[in-house]
């Protein structure tokens, strides 16, 4: 399969998508072709050379993120799933009594944008007004990098506010899986080391998966600040 059958682009694409042996997984081919095309444009118009292996890895990562998103969308409910403890809790969990703080976190990433957007929205069991934060950072390598940056920033904000009992909530399943099994994500080792160091500052810490429908406020904060033309960091109790 390493050599195309002809010199015709159209015949080779026909071979690539419809005539390869059935035992080969071709689901990543559209992403690979797309990233090769983008790398070609960067070379022609910006004189930027991309490592072919890095282009391939980025395409494969995008496939994984897209497939994970489809699974989440298919199984999405209004409940909460705690992947750290492998337990499922009903809708009432978000409304029932709890101790400490709940901090909802989210990140927004778009490849064509200058900035990534990160946001968090924190409620307290003491009845104090909610606090929130939003910031646009230099665009990360991927959506998952942005989700992790949102969590790390929210953790630092909670530490700065002396909130020691915090349940963090995210709609990114890969983020929860990553902190649960850090050795399986070597590409994020620097982030994971920072996460582990900050986690020790809390007397009670958890990270749980919730549906997108339950994470609207953090989502709006991250999504809206992503499109701002200048760098902004916002932390307040006023929307």
Tab-separated table of C-alpha atoms in Angstrom:
chain	number	residue	atom	x	y	z
A	1	UNK	CA	0.000	0.000	0.000
A	2	UNK	CA	3.023	2.272	0.151
A	3	UNK	CA	3.029	2.938	-3.603
A	4	UNK	CA	0.127	4.398	-5.575
A	5	UNK	CA	-0.855	2.451	-8.708
A	6	UNK	CA	-0.701	5.378	-11.192
A	7	UNK	CA	0.570	8.936	-11.603
A	8	UNK	CA	-2.984	10.263	-11.825
A	9	UNK	CA	-4.089	12.174	-8.728
A	10	UNK	CA	-7.747	11.292	-9.248
A	11	UNK	CA	-7.031	7.592	-9.831
A	12	UNK	CA	-4.855	7.497	-6.735
A	13	UNK	CA	-7.550	9.140	-4.603
A	14	UNK	CA	-10.024	6.618	-5.963
A	15	UNK	CA	-7.598	3.884	-4.928
A	16	UNK	CA	-7.037	5.467	-1.525
A	17	UNK	CA	-10.682	5.794	-0.536
A	18	UNK	CA	-12.485	2.975	-2.324
A	19	UNK	CA	-10.095	0.269	-3.514
A	20	UNK	CA	-7.686	-0.410	-0.670
A	21	UNK	CA	-7.937	-3.813	1.041
A	22	UNK	CA	-10.761	-3.992	3.572
A	23	UNK	CA	-8.432	-4.934	6.420
A	24	UNK	CA	-6.867	-1.451	6.387
A	25	UNK	CA	-8.458	1.246	8.558
A	26	UNK	CA	-8.977	4.226	6.245
A	27	UNK	CA	-10.863	6.446	8.731
A	28	UNK	CA	-7.837	8.740	9.204
A	29	UNK	CA	-7.188	9.317	5.497
A	30	UNK	CA	-9.280	12.518	5.119
A	31	UNK	CA	-7.493	14.153	8.067
A	32	UNK	CA	-4.071	13.081	6.793
A	33	UNK	CA	-4.771	14.500	3.338
A	34	UNK	CA	-6.101	17.724	4.853
A	35	UNK	CA	-3.025	18.264	7.030
A	36	UNK	CA	-0.696	17.452	4.153
A	37	UNK	CA	-2.522	20.091	2.115
A	38	UNK	CA	-2.178	22.631	4.942
A	39	UNK	CA	1.518	21.860	5.311
A	40	UNK	CA	1.927	22.316	1.545
A	41	UNK	CA	0.239	25.748	1.737
A	42	UNK	CA	2.438	26.823	4.639
A	43	UNK	CA	5.513	25.818	2.649
A	44	UNK	CA	4.420	27.696	-0.480
A	45	UNK	CA	2.958	30.855	1.064
A	46	UNK	CA	4.897	31.197	4.339
A	47	UNK	CA	8.078	29.198	3.635
A	48	UNK	CA	7.429	27.062	6.733
A	49	UNK	CA	8.754	23.508	6.681
A	50	UNK	CA	6.774	20.939	8.659
A	51	UNK	CA	8.155	17.615	9.812
A	52	UNK	CA	6.158	14.950	7.893
A	53	UNK	CA	5.964	12.733	10.965
A	54	UNK	CA	4.625	15.615	13.054
A	55	UNK	CA	1.993	16.329	10.385
A	56	UNK	CA	0.930	12.698	10.532
A	57	UNK	CA	0.777	12.689	14.333
A	58	UNK	CA	-1.331	15.859	14.383
A	59	UNK	CA	-3.748	14.353	11.878
A	60	UNK	CA	-4.029	11.156	13.916
A	61	UNK	CA	-4.638	13.170	17.079
A	62	UNK	CA	-7.420	15.105	15.390
A	63	UNK	CA	-9.037	11.827	14.356
A	64	UNK	CA	-8.949	10.597	17.950
A	65	UNK	CA	-10.431	13.834	19.282
A	66	UNK	CA	-13.183	13.792	16.666
A	67	UNK	CA	-14.046	10.162	17.373
A	68	UNK	CA	-14.128	10.836	21.127
A	69	UNK	CA	-16.425	13.797	20.544
A	70	UNK	CA	-18.817	11.643	18.534
A	71	UNK	CA	-18.932	9.034	21.295
A	72	UNK	CA	-19.576	11.726	23.910
A	73	UNK	CA	-22.307	13.269	21.782
A	74	UNK	CA	-23.961	9.917	21.251
A	75	UNK	CA	-23.965	8.996	24.929
A	76	UNK	CA	-24.513	12.493	26.298
A	77	UNK	CA	-26.996	12.806	29.116
A	78	UNK	CA	-27.900	15.526	31.600
A	79	UNK	CA	-26.244	13.583	34.366
A	80	UNK	CA	-22.702	13.532	35.637
A	81	UNK	CA	-20.139	10.777	35.151
A	82	UNK	CA	-17.190	10.550	37.518
A	83	UNK	CA	-14.500	8.697	35.555
A	84	UNK	CA	-12.010	9.016	38.377
A	85	UNK	CA	-14.165	6.868	40.648
A	86	UNK	CA	-15.855	4.970	37.778
A	87	UNK	CA	-19.315	5.777	39.153
A	88	UNK	CA	-22.386	7.312	37.544
A	89	UNK	CA	-24.544	9.811	39.414
A	90	UNK	CA	-27.943	11.159	38.418
A	91	UNK	CA	-29.122	14.682	37.695
A	92	UNK	CA	-29.754	15.402	41.353
A	93	UNK	CA	-26.007	15.348	42.043
A	94	UNK	CA	-25.493	18.828	40.644
A	95	UNK	CA	-28.290	20.245	42.764
A	96	UNK	CA	-27.792	18.315	46.019
A	97	UNK	CA	-25.903	19.570	49.037
A	98	UNK	CA	-22.140	19.617	48.781
A	99	UNK	CA	-19.168	20.942	50.712
A	100	UNK	CA	-16.566	23.378	49.484
A	101	UNK	CA	-16.709	24.635	45.895
A	102	UNK	CA	-17.715	23.401	42.484
A	103	UNK	CA	-15.592	24.755	39.647
A	104	UNK	CA	-16.792	24.196	36.079
A	105	UNK	CA	-13.984	24.491	33.501
A	106	UNK	CA	-13.898	24.574	29.712
A	107	UNK	CA	-11.663	25.479	26.795
A	108	UNK	CA	-12.345	26.640	23.229
A	109	UNK	CA	-9.915	26.065	20.369
A	110	UNK	CA	-10.115	26.839	16.681
A	111	UNK	CA	-7.165	26.347	14.379
A	112	UNK	CA	-7.736	29.537	12.417
A	113	UNK	CA	-7.853	31.758	15.522
A	114	UNK	CA	-5.026	33.689	17.129
A	115	UNK	CA	-6.107	32.781	20.659
A	116	UNK	CA	-7.534	29.847	22.547
A	117	UNK	CA	-10.235	30.611	25.090
A	118	UNK	CA	-10.382	29.191	28.623
A	119	UNK	CA	-13.017	29.747	31.268
A	120	UNK	CA	-14.209	28.611	34.694
A	121	UNK	CA	-17.303	29.208	36.798
A	122	UNK	CA	-17.213	28.504	40.532
A	123	UNK	CA	-20.072	28.106	43.009
A	124	UNK	CA	-19.737	27.757	46.791
A	125	UNK	CA	-21.674	25.627	49.243
A	126	UNK	CA	-21.719	28.600	51.636
A	127	UNK	CA	-24.061	30.528	49.364
A	128	UNK	CA	-21.551	33.186	48.383
A	129	UNK	CA	-21.977	34.769	44.900
A	130	UNK	CA	-20.394	32.706	42.099
A	131	UNK	CA	-16.973	33.713	40.820
A	132	UNK	CA	-15.747	33.251	37.284
A	133	UNK	CA	-12.701	33.641	35.099
A	134	UNK	CA	-11.987	33.900	31.396
A	135	UNK	CA	-8.767	34.356	29.450
A	136	UNK	CA	-7.544	34.123	25.888
A	137	UNK	CA	-4.127	32.558	25.472
A	138	UNK	CA	-1.864	32.083	22.501
A	139	UNK	CA	-3.476	29.253	20.565
A	140	UNK	CA	-2.488	25.837	21.908
A	141	UNK	CA	-1.423	22.833	19.879
A	142	UNK	CA	-4.813	21.135	20.082
A	143	UNK	CA	-8.248	21.316	21.738
A	144	UNK	CA	-7.062	18.918	24.434
A	145	UNK	CA	-4.112	21.171	25.293
A	146	UNK	CA	-6.574	24.033	25.726
A	147	UNK	CA	-8.818	21.953	28.006
A	148	UNK	CA	-5.825	21.133	30.203
A	149	UNK	CA	-4.714	24.781	30.298
A	150	UNK	CA	-8.232	25.739	31.416
A	151	UNK	CA	-8.051	23.238	34.273
A	152	UNK	CA	-4.581	24.335	35.377
A	153	UNK	CA	-5.568	28.001	35.392
A	154	UNK	CA	-8.784	27.281	37.312
A	155	UNK	CA	-6.772	25.313	39.890
A	156	UNK	CA	-4.361	28.212	40.361
A	157	UNK	CA	-7.262	30.640	40.748
A	158	UNK	CA	-8.849	28.399	43.381
A	159	UNK	CA	-5.530	28.164	45.233
A	160	UNK	CA	-5.155	31.951	45.082
A	161	UNK	CA	-8.646	32.365	46.551
A	162	UNK	CA	-7.778	29.888	49.330
A	163	UNK	CA	-10.460	27.441	48.237
A	164	UNK	CA	-9.089	24.126	49.501
A	165	UNK	CA	-12.087	21.852	48.931
A	166	UNK	CA	-12.913	21.964	45.222
A	167	UNK	CA	-14.708	19.602	42.861
A	168	UNK	CA	-13.675	20.427	39.308
A	169	UNK	CA	-16.106	19.584	36.496
A	170	UNK	CA	-15.335	19.282	32.778
A	171	UNK	CA	-17.089	18.057	29.646
A	172	UNK	CA	-13.811	16.707	28.180
A	173	UNK	CA	-13.594	12.951	28.760
A	174	UNK	CA	-9.951	12.733	27.612
A	175	UNK	CA	-8.944	15.248	30.273
A	176	UNK	CA	-10.440	13.094	33.029
A	177	UNK	CA	-8.848	9.974	31.556
A	178	UNK	CA	-5.495	11.717	31.380
A	179	UNK	CA	-5.292	12.713	35.044
A	180	UNK	CA	-6.562	9.255	36.010
A	181	UNK	CA	-3.863	7.466	33.968
A	182	UNK	CA	-1.015	9.974	33.489
A	183	UNK	CA	1.556	7.418	32.344
A	184	UNK	CA	-0.537	6.719	29.241
A	185	UNK	CA	-0.203	10.345	28.047
A	186	UNK	CA	3.557	11.040	27.779
A	187	UNK	CA	3.024	13.970	25.398
A	188	UNK	CA	1.364	15.878	28.245
A	189	UNK	CA	3.999	15.073	30.880
A	190	UNK	CA	4.830	18.743	31.558
A	191	UNK	CA	1.163	19.600	32.095
A	192	UNK	CA	0.666	16.528	34.277
A	193	UNK	CA	3.620	17.416	36.488
A	194	UNK	CA	2.209	20.897	37.011
A	195	UNK	CA	-1.210	19.398	37.689
A	196	UNK	CA	0.156	17.022	40.305
A	197	UNK	CA	2.055	19.827	42.041
A	198	UNK	CA	-1.016	22.088	42.199
A	199	UNK	CA	-3.297	19.242	43.254
A	200	UNK	CA	-1.316	18.865	46.477
A	201	UNK	CA	-2.445	22.352	47.517
A	202	UNK	CA	-6.024	21.125	48.000
A	203	UNK	CA	-7.325	19.308	51.051
A	204	UNK	CA	-10.115	17.832	48.911
A	205	UNK	CA	-9.860	17.504	45.129
A	206	UNK	CA	-11.832	15.726	42.411
A	207	UNK	CA	-12.199	15.971	38.652
A	208	UNK	CA	-15.418	14.665	37.116
A	209	UNK	CA	-16.993	14.466	33.688
A	210	UNK	CA	-20.288	16.226	33.035
A	211	UNK	CA	-22.334	16.729	29.901
A	212	UNK	CA	-21.956	19.809	27.725
A	213	UNK	CA	-25.461	20.844	28.724
A	214	UNK	CA	-24.323	21.064	32.341
A	215	UNK	CA	-21.255	23.141	31.492
A	216	UNK	CA	-22.868	26.047	29.659
A	217	UNK	CA	-21.517	28.905	31.796
A	218	UNK	CA	-17.853	27.942	31.568
A	219	UNK	CA	-18.362	27.138	27.893
A	220	UNK	CA	-19.766	30.624	27.189
A	221	UNK	CA	-16.908	32.315	29.009
A	222	UNK	CA	-14.262	30.422	27.045
A	223	UNK	CA	-16.044	30.699	23.705
A	224	UNK	CA	-16.684	34.443	23.835
A	225	UNK	CA	-13.248	35.524	25.041
A	226	UNK	CA	-11.543	33.412	22.357
A	227	UNK	CA	-12.616	35.877	19.655
A	228	UNK	CA	-11.322	39.017	21.402
A	229	UNK	CA	-8.606	40.734	19.313
A	230	UNK	CA	-6.326	41.510	22.277
A	231	UNK	CA	-5.100	39.443	25.209
A	232	UNK	CA	-7.547	39.557	28.123
A	233	UNK	CA	-7.565	37.926	31.562
A	234	UNK	CA	-10.743	38.356	33.585
A	235	UNK	CA	-11.578	37.157	37.103
A	236	UNK	CA	-14.601	38.530	38.948
A	237	UNK	CA	-17.999	37.786	40.446
A	238	UNK	CA	-19.777	39.984	37.910
A	239	UNK	CA	-20.604	38.477	34.477
